[in-house]
CSV table of C-alpha atoms (C1' of nucleotides) in Angstrom, one decimal:
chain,number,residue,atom,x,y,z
A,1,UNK,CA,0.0,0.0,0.0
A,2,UNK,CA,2.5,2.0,1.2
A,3,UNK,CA,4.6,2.5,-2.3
A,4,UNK,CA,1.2,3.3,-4.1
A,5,UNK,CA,1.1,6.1,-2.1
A,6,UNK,CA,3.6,9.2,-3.5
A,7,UNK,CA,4.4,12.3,-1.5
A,8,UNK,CA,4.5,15.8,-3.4
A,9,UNK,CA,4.6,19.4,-2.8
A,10,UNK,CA,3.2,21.9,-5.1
A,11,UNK,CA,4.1,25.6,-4.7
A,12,UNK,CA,2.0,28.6,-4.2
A,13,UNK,CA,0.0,29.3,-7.4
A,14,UNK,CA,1.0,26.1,-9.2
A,15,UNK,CA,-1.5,24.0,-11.1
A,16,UNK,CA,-2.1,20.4,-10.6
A,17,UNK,CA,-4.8,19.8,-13.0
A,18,UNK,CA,-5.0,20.9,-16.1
A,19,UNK,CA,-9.0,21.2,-17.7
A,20,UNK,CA,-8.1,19.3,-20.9
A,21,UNK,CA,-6.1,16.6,-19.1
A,22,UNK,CA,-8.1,13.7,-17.4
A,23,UNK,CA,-7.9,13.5,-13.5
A,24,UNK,CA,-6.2,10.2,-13.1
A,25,UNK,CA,-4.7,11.0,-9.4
A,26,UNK,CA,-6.7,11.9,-6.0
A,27,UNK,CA,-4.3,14.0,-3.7
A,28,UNK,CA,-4.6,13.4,0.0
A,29,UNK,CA,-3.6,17.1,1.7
A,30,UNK,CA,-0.9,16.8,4.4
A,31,UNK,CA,-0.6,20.1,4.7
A,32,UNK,CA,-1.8,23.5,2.8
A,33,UNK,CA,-5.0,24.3,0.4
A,34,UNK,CA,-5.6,23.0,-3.5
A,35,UNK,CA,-8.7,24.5,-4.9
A,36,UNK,CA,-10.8,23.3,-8.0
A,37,UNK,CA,-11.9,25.9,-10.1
A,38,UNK,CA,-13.8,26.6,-13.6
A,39,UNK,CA,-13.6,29.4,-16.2
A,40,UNK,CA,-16.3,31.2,-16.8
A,41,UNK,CA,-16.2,34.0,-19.5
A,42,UNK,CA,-12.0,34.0,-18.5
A,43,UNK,CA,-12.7,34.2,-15.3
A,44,UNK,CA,-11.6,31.7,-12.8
A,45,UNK,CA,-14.5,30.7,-10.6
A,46,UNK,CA,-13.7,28.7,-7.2
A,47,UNK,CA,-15.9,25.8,-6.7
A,48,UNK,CA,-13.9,24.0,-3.7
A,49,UNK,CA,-11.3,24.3,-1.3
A,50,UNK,CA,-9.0,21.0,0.1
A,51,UNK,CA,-7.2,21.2,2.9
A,52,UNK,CA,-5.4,18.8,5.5
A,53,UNK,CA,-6.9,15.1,5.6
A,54,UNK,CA,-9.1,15.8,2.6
A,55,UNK,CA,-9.0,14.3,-0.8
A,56,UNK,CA,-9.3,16.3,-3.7
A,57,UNK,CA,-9.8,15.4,-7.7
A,58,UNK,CA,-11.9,16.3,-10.5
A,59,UNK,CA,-14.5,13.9,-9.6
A,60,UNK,CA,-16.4,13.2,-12.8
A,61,UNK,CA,-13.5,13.2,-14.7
A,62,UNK,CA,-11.5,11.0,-12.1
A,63,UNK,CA,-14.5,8.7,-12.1
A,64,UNK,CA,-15.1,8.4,-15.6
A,65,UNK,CA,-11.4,8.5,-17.2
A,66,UNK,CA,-12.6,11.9,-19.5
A,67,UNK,CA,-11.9,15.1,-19.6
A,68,UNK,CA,-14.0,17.9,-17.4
A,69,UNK,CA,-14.1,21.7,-17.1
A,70,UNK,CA,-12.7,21.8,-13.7
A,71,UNK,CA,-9.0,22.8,-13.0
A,72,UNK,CA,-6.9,22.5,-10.0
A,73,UNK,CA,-4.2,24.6,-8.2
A,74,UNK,CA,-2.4,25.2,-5.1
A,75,UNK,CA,-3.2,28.2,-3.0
A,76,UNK,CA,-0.7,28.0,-1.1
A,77,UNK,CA,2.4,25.8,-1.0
A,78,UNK,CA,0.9,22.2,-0.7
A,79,UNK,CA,2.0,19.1,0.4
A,80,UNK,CA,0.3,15.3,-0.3
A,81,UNK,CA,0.0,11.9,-1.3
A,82,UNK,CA,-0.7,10.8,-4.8
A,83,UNK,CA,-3.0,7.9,-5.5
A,84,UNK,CA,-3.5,6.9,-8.8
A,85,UNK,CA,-6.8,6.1,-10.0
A,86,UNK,CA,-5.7,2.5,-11.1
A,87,UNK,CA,-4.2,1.7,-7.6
A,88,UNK,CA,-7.4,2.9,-6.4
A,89,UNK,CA,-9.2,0.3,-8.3
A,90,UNK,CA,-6.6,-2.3,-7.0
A,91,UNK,CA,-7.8,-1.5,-3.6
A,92,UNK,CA,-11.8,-1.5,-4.3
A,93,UNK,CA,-10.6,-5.0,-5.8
A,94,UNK,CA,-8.6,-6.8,-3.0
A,95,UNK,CA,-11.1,-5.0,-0.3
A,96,UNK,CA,-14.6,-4.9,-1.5
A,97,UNK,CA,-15.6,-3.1,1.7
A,98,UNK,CA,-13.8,-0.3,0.2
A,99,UNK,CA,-16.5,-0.1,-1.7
A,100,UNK,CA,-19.2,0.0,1.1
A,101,UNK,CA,-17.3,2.5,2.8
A,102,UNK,CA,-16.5,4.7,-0.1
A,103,UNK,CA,-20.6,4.5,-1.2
A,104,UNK,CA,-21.5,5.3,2.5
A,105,UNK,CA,-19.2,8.7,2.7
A,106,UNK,CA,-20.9,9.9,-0.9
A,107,UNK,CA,-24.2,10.2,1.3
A,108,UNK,CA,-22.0,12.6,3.1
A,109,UNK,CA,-20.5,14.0,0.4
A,110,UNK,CA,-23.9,14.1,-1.1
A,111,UNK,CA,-25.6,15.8,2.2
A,112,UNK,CA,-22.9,18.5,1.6
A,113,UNK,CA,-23.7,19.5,-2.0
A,114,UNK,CA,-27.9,19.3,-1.5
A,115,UNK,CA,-27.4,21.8,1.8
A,116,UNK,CA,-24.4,24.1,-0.7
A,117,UNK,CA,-27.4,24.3,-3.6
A,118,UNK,CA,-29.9,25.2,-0.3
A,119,UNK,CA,-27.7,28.0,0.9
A,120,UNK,CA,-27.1,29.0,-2.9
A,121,UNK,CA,-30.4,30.1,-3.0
A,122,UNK,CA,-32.1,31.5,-0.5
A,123,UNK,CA,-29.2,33.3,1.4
A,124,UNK,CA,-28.4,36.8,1.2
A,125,UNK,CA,-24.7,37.8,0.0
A,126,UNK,CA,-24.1,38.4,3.6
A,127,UNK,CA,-25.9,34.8,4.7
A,128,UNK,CA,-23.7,32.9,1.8
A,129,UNK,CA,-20.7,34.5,3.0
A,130,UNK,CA,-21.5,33.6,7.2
A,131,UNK,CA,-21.9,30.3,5.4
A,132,UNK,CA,-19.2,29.8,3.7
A,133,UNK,CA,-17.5,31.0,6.7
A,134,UNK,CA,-18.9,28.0,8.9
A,135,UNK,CA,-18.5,25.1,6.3
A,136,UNK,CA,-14.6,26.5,6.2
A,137,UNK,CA,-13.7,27.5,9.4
A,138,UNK,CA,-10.6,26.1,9.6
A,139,UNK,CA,-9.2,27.6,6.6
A,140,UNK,CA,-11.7,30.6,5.5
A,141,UNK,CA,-8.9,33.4,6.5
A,142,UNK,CA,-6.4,32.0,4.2
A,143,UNK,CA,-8.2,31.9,1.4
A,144,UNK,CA,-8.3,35.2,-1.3
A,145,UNK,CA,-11.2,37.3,-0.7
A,146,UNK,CA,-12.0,37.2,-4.9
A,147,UNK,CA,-11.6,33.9,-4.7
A,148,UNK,CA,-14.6,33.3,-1.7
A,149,UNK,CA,-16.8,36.0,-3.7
A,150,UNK,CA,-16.6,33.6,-6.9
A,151,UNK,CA,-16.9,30.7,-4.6
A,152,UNK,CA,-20.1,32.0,-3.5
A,153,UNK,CA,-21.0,34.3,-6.3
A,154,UNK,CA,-21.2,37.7,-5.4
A,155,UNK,CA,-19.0,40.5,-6.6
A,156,UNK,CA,-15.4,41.3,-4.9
A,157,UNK,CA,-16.5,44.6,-4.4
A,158,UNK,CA,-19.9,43.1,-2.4
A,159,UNK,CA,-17.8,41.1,-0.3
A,160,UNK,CA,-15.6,43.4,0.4
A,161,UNK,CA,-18.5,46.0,1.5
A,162,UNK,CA,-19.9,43.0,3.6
A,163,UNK,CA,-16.1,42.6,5.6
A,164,UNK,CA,-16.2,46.2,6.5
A,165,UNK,CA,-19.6,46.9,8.2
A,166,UNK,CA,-19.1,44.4,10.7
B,1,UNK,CA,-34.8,-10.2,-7.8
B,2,UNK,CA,-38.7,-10.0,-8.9
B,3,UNK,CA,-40.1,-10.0,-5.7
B,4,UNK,CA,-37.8,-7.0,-4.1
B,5,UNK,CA,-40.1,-5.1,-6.2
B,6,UNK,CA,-42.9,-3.9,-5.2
B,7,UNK,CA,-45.2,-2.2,-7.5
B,8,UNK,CA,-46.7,0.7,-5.7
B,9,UNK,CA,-49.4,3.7,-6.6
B,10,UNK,CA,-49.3,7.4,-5.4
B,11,UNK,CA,-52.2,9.5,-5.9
B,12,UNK,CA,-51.6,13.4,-6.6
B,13,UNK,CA,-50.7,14.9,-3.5
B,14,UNK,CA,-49.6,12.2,-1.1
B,15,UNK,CA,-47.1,12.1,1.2
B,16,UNK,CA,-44.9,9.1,0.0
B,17,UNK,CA,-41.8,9.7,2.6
B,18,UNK,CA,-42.4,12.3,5.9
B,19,UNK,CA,-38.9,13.8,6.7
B,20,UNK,CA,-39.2,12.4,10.4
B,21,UNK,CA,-39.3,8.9,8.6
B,22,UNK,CA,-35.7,7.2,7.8
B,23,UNK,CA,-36.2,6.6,3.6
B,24,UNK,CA,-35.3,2.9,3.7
B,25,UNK,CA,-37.3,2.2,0.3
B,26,UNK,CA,-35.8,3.4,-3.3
B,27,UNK,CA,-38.5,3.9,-6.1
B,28,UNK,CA,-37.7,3.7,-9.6
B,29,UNK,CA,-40.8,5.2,-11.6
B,30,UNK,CA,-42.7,4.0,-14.4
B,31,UNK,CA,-45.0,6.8,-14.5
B,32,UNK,CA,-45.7,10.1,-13.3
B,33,UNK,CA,-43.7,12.3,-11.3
B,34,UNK,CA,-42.4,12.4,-7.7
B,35,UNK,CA,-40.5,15.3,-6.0
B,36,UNK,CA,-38.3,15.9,-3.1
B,37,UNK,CA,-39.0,19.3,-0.8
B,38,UNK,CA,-37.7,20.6,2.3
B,39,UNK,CA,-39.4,23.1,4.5
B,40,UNK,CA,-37.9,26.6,4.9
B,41,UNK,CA,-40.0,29.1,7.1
B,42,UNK,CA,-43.0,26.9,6.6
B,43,UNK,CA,-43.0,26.8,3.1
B,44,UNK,CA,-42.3,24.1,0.8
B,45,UNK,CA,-39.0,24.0,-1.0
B,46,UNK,CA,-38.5,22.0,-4.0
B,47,UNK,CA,-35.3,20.2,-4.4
B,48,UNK,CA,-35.8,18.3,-7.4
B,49,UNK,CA,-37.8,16.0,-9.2
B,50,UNK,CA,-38.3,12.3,-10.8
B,51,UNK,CA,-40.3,10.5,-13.7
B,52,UNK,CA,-39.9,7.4,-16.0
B,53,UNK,CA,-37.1,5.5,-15.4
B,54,UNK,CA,-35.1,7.3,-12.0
B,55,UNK,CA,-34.9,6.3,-9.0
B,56,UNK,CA,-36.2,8.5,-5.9
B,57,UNK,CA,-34.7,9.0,-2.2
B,58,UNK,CA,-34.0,10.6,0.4
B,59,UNK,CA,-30.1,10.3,-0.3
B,60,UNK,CA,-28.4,10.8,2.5
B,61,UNK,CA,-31.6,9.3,4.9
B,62,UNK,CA,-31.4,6.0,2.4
B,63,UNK,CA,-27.4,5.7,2.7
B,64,UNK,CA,-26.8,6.6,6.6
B,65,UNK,CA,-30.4,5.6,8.2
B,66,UNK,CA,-31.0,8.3,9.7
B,67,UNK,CA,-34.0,10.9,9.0
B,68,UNK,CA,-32.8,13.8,7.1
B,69,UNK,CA,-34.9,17.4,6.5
B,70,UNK,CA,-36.3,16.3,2.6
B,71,UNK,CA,-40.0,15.1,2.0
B,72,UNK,CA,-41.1,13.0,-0.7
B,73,UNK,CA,-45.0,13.7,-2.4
B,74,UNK,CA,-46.5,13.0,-5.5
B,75,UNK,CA,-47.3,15.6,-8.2
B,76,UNK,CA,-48.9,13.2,-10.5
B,77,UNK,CA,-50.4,10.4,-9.5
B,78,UNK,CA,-47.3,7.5,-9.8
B,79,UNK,CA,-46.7,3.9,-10.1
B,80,UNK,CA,-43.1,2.8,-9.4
B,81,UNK,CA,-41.4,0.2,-8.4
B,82,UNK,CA,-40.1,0.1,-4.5
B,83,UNK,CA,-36.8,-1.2,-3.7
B,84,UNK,CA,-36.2,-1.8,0.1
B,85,UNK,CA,-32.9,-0.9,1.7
B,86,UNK,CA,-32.0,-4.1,2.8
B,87,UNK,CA,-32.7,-5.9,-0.4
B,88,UNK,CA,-30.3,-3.6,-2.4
B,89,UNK,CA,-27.9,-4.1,0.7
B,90,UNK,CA,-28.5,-7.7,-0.6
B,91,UNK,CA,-28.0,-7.1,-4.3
B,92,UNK,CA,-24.6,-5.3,-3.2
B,93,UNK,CA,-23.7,-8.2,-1.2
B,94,UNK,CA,-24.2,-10.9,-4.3
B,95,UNK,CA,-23.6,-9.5,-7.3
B,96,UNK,CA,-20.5,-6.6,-6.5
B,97,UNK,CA,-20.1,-5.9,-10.1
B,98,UNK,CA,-23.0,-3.9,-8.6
B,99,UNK,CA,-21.0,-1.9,-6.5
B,100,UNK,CA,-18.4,-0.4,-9.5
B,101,UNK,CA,-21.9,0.3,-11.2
B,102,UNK,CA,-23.1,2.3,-8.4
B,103,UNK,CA,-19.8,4.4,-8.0
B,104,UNK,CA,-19.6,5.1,-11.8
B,105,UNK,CA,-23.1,6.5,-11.9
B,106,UNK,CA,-21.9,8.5,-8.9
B,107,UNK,CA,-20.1,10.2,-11.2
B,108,UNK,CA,-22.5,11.2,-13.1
B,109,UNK,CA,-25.2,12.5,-10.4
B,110,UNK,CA,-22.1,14.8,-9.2
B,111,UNK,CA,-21.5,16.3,-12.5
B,112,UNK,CA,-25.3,17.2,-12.4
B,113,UNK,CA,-24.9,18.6,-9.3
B,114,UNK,CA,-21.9,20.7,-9.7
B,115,UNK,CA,-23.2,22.1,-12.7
B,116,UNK,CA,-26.6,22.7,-11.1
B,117,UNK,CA,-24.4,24.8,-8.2
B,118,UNK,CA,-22.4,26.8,-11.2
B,119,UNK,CA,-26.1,27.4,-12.9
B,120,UNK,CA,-27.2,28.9,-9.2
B,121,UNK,CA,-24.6,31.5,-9.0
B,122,UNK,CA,-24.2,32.9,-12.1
B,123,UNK,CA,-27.8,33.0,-14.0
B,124,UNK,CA,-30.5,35.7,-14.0
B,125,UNK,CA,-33.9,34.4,-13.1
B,126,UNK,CA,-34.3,33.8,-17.1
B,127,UNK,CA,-31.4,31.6,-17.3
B,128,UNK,CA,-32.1,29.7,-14.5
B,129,UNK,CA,-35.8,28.9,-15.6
B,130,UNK,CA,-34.3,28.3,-19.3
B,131,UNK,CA,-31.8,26.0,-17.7
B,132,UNK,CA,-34.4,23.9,-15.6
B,133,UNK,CA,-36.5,23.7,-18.9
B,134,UNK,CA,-33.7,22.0,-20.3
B,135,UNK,CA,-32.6,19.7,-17.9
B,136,UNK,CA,-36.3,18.5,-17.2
B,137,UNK,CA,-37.9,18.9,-21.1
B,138,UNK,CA,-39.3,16.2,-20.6
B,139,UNK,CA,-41.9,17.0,-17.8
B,140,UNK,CA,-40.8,20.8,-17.4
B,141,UNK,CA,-44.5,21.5,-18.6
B,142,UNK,CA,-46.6,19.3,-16.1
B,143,UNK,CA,-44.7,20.8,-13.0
B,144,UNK,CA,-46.9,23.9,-11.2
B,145,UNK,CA,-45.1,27.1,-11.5
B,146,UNK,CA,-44.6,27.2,-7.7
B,147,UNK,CA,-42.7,24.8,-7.6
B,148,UNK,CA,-40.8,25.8,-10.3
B,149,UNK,CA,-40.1,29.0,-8.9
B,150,UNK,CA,-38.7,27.4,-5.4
B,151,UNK,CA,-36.7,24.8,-6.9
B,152,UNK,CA,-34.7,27.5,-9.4
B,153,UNK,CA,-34.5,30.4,-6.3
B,154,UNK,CA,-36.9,32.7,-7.1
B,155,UNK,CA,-40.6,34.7,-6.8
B,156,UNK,CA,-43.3,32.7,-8.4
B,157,UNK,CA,-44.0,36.5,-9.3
B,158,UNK,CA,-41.3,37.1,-11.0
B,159,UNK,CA,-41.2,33.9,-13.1
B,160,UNK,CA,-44.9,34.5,-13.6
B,161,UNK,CA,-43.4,37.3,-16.0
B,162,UNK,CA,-40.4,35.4,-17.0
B,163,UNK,CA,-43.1,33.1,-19.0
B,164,UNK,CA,-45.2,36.2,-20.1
B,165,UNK,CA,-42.4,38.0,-21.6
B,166,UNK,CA,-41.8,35.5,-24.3
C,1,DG,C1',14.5,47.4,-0.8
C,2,DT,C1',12.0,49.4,-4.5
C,3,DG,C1',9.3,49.4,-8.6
C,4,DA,C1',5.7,46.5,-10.6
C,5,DT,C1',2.0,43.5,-10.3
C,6,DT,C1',-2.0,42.0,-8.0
C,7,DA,C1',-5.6,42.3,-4.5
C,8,DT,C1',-8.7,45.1,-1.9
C,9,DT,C1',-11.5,49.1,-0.8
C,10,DT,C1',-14.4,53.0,-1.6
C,11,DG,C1',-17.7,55.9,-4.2
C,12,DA,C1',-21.5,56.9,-7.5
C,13,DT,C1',-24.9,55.0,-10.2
C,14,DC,C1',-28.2,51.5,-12.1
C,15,DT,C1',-31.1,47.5,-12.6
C,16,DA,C1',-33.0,42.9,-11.8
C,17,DA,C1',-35.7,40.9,-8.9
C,18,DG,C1',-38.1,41.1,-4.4
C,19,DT,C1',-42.3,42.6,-1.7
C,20,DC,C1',-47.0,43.5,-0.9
C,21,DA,C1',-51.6,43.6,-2.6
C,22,DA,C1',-55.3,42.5,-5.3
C,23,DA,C1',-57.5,40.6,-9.6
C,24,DA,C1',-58.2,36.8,-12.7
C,25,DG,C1',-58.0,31.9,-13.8
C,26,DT,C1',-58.0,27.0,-12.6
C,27,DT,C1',-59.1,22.9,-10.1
C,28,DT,C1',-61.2,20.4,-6.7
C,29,DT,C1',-65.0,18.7,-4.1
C,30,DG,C1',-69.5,18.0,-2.1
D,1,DC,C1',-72.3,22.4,-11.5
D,2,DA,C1',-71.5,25.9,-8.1
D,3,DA,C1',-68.8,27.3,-4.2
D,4,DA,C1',-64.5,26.9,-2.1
D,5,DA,C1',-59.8,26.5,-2.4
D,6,DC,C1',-55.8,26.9,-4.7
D,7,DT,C1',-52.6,28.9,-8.6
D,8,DT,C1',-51.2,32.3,-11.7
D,9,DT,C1',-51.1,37.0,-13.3
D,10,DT,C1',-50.7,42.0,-13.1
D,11,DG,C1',-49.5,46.5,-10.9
D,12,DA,C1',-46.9,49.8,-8.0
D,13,DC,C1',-43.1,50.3,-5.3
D,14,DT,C1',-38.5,49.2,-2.9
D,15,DT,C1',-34.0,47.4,-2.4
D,16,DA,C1',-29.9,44.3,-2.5
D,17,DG,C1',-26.4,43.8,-5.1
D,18,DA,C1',-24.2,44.6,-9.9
D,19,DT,C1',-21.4,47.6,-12.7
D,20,DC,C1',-17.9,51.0,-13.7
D,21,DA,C1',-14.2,53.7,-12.2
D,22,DA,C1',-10.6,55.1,-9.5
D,23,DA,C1',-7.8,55.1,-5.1
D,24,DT,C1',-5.2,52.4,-1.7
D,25,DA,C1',-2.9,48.6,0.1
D,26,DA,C1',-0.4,44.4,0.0
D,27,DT,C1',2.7,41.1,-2.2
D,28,DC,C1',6.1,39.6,-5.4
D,29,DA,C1',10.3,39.6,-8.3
D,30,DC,C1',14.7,41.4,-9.4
DNA sequence: GTGATTATTTGATCTAAGTCAAAAGTTTTG
DNA sequence: CAAAACTTTTGACTTAGATCAAATAATCAC
């Protein structure tokens, strides 16, 4: 198990996924923040933030072996282990409760995504922001302010406004 | 396999899972439609919906058994076939080929959903309702503007004149 | 360390969509 | 089939947040 797993460090602003290259590895962060993002109109819009003891891919693409819209980079100087996608499906196949386990934490995962679409649209710029806030308290301060206004999809200059009055 | 299904009839309007209930069935239609709401200052919420051919839960209630915050009703009156937890649990535990099936699709249901979440943040009320036309065109016509209006974020006033506009 | 990028703040408008209220249309049900 | 109960439309008004523009502030690279 040990060798499928490979240690790397990615520095500040450095990408680690390309859009038009399939996500064949998942990247479990030791330490620092990788983001997935899309571009929208040439703009880069956040869509999630990794940090320490979470994995991070592109997941339709690392799922289904194709391309996706979704990039990845490093937002600050990352380290963490490498698994690729076909040790991965060693794994599922020498311990099929893998495969319970992994279909029990996408209820999570799921739970996560159906209360993000919630928030997305009921909450006022100031509510999504409180939330976003709460969902990344460990990390929310490190991350760029543009980048948590795209995340949530408000303007900088809204979020910016919203910082100040309180 | 036959008799883990049930078939099973919903009149308009009924109640097919209360969110105090754990979902421990899965029901794949074979006609009509069935939604899934949540409750948000006493009003009803729409969080999406399912016809021919898909299979409706309470995701993360059906996964963890536990109760979760969605309800199930009927908007048309629906047959479908039931599918109880435990006989899937079976299915999963027989035939694992089953299991790699179930991840793949997962892959799929996330690329929905994270393209439902970009849809959210970046469309005007048009665009949103043109985008829900187009992921449901097949049924988009038989579900009550309400509804529409909650699932997509926005006034049933406002889509009111979304629709006259045009 | 200093000039050059890049990120954030502040200000002045503008507009899409929300709110409240009431009228018109549809469905349901006894 | 008529009254009641919903659903949808229309109107007048308000507001949160977008846009455009320019000034600071912070960070990076040589």
């Amino acid at each position: 198990m040990k060798d499928r797993l490979q240690l790397v460090t990615f520095t500040k602003g450095e990408l680690v996924l390309d859009a038009n290259q399939v996500s064949t590895k998942s990247y479990f962060i030791r330490k620092g923040i990788l983001r997935t993002y899309f571009l929208k109109d040439g703009k880069e819009i956040s869509e999630y933030f990794c940090s320490k003891d979470e994995w991070i891919n592109s997941p339709k693409s690392f799922m289904q072996r194709k391309t996706d819209i979704y990039y990845i980079d490093a937002i600050e100087t990352t380290e963490a282990f490498s698994l690729h996608v076909n040790d991965l499906v060693y794994l599922f196949d020498h311990f099929p409760e893998m495969e319970r386990y992994s279909r029990l934490s996408m209820g999570t995962i799921f739970g996560h995504l159906m209360e993000r679409i919630a928030s997305m649209r009921f909450a006022s710029a100031k509510e999504k922001y409180i939330h976003f806030c709460e969902s990344y308290h460990e990390i929310y301060h490190r991350i760029p302010l543009g980048m948590i206004a795209s995340y949530i999809g408000i303007t900088q200059e809204t979020l910016s406004r919203i910082r100040a009055e309180k």
